[in-house]
Short mmCIF file of C-alpha atoms and ligand atoms in Angstrom, two decimals:
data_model
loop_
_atom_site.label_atom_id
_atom_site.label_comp_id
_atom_site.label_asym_id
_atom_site.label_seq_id
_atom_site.Cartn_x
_atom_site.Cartn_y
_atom_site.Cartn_z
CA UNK A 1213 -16.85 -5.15 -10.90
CA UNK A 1214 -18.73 -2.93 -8.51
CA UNK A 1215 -15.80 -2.52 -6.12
CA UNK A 1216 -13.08 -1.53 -9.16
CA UNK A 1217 -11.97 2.15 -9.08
CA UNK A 1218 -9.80 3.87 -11.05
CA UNK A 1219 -8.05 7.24 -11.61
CA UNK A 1220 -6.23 8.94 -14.48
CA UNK A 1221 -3.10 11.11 -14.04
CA UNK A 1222 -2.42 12.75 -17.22
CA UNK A 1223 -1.78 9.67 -19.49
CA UNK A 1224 -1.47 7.36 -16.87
CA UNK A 1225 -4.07 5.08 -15.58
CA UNK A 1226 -4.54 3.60 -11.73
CA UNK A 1227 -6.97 0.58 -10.79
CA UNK A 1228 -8.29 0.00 -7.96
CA UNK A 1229 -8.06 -4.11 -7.01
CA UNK A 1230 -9.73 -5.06 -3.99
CA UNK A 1231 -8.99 -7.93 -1.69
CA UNK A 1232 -10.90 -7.54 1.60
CA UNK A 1233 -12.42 -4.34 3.27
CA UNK A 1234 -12.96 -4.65 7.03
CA UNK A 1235 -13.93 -2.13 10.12
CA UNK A 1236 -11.64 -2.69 13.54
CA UNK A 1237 -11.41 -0.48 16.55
CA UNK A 1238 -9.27 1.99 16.35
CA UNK A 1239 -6.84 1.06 18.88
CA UNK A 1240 -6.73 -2.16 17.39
CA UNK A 1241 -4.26 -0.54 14.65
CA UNK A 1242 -3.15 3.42 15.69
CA UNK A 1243 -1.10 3.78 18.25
CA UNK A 1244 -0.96 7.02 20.89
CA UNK A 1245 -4.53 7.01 19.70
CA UNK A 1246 -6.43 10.28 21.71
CA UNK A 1247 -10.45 9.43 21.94
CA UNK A 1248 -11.51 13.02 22.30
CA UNK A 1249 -9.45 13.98 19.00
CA UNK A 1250 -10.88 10.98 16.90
CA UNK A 1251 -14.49 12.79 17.58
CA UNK A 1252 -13.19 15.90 16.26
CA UNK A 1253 -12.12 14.49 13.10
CA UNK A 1254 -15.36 11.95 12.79
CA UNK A 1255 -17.16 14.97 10.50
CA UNK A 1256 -14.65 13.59 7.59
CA UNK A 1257 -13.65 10.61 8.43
CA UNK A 1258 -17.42 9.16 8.26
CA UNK A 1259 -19.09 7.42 5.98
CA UNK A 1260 -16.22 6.34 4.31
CA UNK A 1261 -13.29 5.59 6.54
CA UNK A 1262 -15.18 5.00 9.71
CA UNK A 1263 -18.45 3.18 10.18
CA UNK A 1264 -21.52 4.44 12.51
CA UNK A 1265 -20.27 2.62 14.93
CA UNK A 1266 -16.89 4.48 15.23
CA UNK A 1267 -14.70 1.63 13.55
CA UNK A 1268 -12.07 2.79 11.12
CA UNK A 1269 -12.42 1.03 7.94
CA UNK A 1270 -9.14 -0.42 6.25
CA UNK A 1271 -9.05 -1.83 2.80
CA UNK A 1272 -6.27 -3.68 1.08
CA UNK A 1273 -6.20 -3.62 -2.66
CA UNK A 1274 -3.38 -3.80 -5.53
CA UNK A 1275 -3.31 -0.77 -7.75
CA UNK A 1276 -2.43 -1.39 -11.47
CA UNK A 1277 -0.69 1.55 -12.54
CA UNK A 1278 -0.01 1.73 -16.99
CA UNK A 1279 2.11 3.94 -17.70
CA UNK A 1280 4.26 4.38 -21.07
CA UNK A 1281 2.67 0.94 -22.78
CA UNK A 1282 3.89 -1.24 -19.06
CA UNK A 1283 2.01 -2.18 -16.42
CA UNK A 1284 3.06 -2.32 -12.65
CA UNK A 1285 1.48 -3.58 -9.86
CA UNK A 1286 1.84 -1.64 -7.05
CA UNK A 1287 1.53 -4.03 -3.48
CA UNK A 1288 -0.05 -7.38 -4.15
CA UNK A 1289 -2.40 -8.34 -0.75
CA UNK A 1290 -1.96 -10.92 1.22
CA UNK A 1291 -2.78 -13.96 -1.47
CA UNK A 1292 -4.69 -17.02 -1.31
CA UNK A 1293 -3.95 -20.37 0.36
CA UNK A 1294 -1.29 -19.83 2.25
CA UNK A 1295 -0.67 -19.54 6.56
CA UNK A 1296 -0.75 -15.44 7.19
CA UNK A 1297 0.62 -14.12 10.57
CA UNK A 1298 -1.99 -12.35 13.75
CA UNK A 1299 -4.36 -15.50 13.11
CA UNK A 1300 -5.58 -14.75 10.03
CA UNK A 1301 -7.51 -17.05 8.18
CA UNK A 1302 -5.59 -18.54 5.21
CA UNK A 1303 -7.58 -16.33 2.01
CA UNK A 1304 -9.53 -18.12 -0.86
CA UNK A 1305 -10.72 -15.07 -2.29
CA UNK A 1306 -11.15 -14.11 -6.62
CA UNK A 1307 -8.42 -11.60 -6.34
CA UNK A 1308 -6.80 -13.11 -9.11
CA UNK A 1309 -9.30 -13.33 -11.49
CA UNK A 1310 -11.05 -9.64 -10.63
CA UNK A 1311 -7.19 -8.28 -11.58
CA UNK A 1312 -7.19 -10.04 -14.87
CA UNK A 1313 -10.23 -7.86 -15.68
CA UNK A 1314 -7.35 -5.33 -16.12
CA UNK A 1315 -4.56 -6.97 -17.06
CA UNK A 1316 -3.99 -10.57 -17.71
CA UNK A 1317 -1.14 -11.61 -15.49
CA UNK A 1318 1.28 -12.71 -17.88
CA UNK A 1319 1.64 -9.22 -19.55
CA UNK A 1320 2.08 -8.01 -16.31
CA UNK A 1321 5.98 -5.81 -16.76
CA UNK A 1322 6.21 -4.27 -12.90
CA UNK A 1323 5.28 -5.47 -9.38
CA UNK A 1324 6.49 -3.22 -7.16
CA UNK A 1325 5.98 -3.89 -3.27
CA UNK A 1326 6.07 -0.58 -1.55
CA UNK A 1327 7.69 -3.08 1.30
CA UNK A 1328 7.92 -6.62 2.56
CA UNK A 1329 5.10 -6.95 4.98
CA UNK A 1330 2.83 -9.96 4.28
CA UNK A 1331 -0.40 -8.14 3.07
CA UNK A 1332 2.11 -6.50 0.02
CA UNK A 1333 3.87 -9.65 -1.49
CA UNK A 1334 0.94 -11.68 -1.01
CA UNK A 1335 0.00 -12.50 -4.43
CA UNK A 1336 3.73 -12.22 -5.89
CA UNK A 1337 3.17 -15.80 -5.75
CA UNK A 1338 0.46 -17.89 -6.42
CA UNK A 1339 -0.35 -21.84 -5.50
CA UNK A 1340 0.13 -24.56 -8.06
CA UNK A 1341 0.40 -28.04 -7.13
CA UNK A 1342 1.57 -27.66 -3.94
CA UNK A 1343 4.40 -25.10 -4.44
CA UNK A 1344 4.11 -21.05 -4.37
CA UNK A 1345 5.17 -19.69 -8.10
CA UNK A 1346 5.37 -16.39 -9.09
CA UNK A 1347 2.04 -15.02 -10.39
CA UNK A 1348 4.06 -12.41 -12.90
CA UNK A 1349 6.19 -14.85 -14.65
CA UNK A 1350 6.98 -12.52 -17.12
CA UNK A 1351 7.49 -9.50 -14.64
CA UNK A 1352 9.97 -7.90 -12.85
CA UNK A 1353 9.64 -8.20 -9.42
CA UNK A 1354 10.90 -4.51 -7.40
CA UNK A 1355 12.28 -4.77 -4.23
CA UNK A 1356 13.73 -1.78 -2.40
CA UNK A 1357 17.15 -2.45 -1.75
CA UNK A 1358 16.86 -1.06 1.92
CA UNK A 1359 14.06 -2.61 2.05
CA UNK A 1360 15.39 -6.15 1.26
CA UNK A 1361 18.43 -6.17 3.05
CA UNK A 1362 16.79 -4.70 6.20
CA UNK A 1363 14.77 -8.32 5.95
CA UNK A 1364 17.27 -10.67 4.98
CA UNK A 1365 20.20 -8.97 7.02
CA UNK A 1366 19.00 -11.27 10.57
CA UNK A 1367 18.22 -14.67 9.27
CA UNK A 1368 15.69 -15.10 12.57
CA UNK A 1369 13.86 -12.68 10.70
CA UNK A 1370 13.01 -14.81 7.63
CA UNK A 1371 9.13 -14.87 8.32
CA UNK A 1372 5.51 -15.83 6.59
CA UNK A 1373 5.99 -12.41 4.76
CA UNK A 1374 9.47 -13.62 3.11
CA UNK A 1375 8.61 -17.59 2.79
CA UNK A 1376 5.90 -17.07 0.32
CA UNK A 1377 5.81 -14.42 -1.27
CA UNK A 1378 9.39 -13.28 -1.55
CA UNK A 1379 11.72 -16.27 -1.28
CA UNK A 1380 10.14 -18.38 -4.62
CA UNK A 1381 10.38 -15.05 -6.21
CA UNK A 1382 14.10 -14.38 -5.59
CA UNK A 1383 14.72 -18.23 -6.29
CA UNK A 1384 12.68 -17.67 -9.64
CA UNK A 1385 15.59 -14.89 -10.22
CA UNK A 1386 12.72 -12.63 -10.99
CA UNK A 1387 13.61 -10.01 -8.40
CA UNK A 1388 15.57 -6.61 -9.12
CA UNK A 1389 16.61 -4.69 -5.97
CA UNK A 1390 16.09 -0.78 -6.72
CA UNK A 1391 17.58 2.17 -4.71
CA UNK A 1392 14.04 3.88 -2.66
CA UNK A 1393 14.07 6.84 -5.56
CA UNK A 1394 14.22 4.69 -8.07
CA UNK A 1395 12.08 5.36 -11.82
CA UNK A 1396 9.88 2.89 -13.24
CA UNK A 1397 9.21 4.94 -15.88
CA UNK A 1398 8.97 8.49 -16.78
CA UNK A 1399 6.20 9.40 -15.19
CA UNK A 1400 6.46 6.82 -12.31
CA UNK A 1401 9.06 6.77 -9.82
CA UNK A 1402 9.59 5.49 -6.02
CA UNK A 1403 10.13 8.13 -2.87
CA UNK A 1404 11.58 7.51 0.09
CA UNK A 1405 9.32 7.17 3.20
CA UNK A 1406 10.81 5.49 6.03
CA UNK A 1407 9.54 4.75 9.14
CA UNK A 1408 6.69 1.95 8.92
CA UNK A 1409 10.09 -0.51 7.61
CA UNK A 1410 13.44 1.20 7.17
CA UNK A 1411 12.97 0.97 3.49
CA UNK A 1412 9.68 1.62 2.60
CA UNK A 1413 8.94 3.90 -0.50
CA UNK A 1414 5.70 5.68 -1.36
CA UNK A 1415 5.22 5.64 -5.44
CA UNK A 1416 4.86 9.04 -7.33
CA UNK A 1417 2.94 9.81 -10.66
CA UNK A 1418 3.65 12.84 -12.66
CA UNK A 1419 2.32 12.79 -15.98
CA UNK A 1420 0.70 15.70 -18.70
CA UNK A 1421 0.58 18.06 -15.54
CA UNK A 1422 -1.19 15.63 -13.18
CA UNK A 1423 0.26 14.47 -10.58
CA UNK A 1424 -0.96 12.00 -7.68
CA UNK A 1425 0.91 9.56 -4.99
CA UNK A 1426 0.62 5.84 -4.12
CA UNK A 1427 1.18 6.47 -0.11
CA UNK A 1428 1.86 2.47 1.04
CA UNK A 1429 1.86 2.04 4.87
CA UNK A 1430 3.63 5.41 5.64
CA UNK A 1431 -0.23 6.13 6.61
CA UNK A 1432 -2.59 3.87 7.19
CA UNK A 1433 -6.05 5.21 7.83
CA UNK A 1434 -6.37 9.57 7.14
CA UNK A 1435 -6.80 10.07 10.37
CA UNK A 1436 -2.69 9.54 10.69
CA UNK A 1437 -2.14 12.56 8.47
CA UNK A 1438 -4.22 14.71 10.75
CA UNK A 1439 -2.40 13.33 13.38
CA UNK A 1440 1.03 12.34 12.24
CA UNK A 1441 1.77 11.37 16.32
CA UNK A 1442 -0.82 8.31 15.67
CA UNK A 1443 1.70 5.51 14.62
CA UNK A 1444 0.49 2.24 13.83
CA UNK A 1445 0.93 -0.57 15.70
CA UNK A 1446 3.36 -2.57 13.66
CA UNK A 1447 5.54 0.99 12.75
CA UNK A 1448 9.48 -0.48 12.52
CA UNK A 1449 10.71 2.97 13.56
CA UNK A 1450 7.82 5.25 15.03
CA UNK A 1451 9.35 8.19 15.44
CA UNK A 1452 10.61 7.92 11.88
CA UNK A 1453 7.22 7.51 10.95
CA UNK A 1454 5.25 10.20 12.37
CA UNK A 1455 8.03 12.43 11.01
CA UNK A 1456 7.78 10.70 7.61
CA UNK A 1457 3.81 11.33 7.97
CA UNK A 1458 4.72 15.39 9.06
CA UNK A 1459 7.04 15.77 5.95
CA UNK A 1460 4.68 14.62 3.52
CA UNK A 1461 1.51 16.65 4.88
CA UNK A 1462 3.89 19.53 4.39
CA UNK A 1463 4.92 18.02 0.66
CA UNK A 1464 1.49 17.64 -0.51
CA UNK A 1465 -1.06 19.17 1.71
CA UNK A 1466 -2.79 22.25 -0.04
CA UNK A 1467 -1.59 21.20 -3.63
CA UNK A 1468 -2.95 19.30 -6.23
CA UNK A 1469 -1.56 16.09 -5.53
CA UNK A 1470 -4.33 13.05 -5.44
CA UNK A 1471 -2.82 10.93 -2.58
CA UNK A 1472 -4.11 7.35 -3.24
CA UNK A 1473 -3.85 5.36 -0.40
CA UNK A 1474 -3.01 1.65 -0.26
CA UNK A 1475 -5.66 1.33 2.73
CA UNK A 1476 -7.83 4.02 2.46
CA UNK A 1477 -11.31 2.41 2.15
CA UNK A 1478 -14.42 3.57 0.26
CA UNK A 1479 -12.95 6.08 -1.89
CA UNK A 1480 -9.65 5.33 -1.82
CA UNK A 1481 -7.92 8.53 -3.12
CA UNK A 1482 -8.49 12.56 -1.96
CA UNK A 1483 -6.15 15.59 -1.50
CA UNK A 1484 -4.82 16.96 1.71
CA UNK A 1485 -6.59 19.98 2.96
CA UNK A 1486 -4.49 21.59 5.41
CA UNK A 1487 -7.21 23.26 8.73
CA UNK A 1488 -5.38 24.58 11.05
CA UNK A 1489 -1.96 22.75 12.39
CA UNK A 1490 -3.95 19.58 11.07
CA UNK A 1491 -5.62 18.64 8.03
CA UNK A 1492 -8.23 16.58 6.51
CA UNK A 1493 -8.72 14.42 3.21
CA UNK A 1494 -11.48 16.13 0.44
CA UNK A 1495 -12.43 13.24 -1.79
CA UNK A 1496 -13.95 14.05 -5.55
ZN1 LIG B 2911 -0.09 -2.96 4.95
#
């Protein structure tokens, strides 16, 4: 598996899954995007989360986090076979069978979706004679409360995201709905970072002294942590969001926190270096 990463915290152990890795132009996803600043930040940001031809490079993956004997899957793509929104190709990709390298999907305890957007609940479910299952059929699905009331509250608002990767879980009565600081287990446990959706949650990991975070879409690409301003396009609350992004450069910037981000390409994970009033991600 020459694209499978993984990171231990203490005693607990992260894997990398990957879907798809792809360059765009960076105005295709940050918003209030300033040219002249992206060059200043290009020193860091290349080879691994922009390309020589100045495209940012995004990558969505699942990260299998064991902690305490259970496994939790943290975000779950966009999934195979199935209509996905901004004319996306419907996926026929191994992602299934790469993440049973790790953990066979019926000993799976935890998914966790950081939040409902289609490229998190995507493989929740999975296609089997014409109908979309749950993939964890012995797993608990977590759902942030906020999170899933915010997207069932306006019933116009029951999209591709919900339809097949949510709904057949809920009707499968596999769902749990958790308040945004909720604990997995002891050493895993969900903060609240609003902004991108009103109920998103990043997912901590404190364990023997280690300690790291799962960051979701509160950022995006680095370069938003540099410049917590740079929204991205499909931010719920953007304000929210840059101030979400300020608060946790000032949480974990300068500390010893690996922040593993759920589309940080190449690497994956670093630590914020704070330079200046901005910062910069320092990868091992
Ligand atoms: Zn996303």
């Amino acid at each position: 598996m020459a694209d499978m990463k993984s990171w231990q915290i203490g005693d607990v152990k992260v894997t990398r899954v990957l879907e798809q890795e792809a360059p765009l132009p960076p105005e295709g996803l940050i918003a209030n995007i300033d040219a002249d600043r992206l060059v200043e930040h290009e020193s860091w940001l290349k080879p691994h989360f922009m390309n020589d031809e100045g495209q940012i490079v995004l990558s969505i993956h699942a990260l299998v986090v064991e902690s305490r004997g259970k496994t939790i899957v943290v975000d779950t793509c966009m999934g195979n076979d199935r209509p996905l929104p901004m004319d996306i190709e419907p996926l026929q990709t191994n992602f299934l069978s790469e993440l049973e390298t790790v953990v066979q999907r019926e000993q799976v305890d935890y998914v966790l979706c950081t939040h409902l957007h289609f490229d998190h609940v995507g493989w929740n479910t999975m296609k089997v004679g014409g109908e979309f299952v749950p993939t964890f059929p012995n797993a608990k699905y977590l759902f942030g409360r906020e999170e899933y009331e915010y997207w069932s509250g306006d019933a116009e608002d029951v999209n591709i995201d919900l339809q097949y990767g949510v709904t057949p879980v809920v009707e499968a009565g596999l769902h749990e709905l958790v308040p945004s600081d909720h604990s997995i287990t002891d050493e895993v446990s969900l903060e609240p970072t609003p902004g991108h959706t009103p109920g998103h949650v990043s997912v901590r990991i404190e364990s023997a002294g280690k300690r790291a975070v799962i960051t979701g879409d509160l950022v995006h690409h680095p370069v938003q942590l540099a410049e917590p301003t740079w929204g991205s396009h499909p931010d719920a609350q953007p304000e929210r969001a840059a101030e979400t992004r300020r608060d946790f450069v000032a949480r974990y910037g300068d500390t010893d926190v690996l922040v593993i981000g759920t589309h940080f390409a190449g690497p994956t994970a670093g630590r914020i270096v704070k330079v200046g009033d901005s910062c910069r991600i320092e990868c091992d």
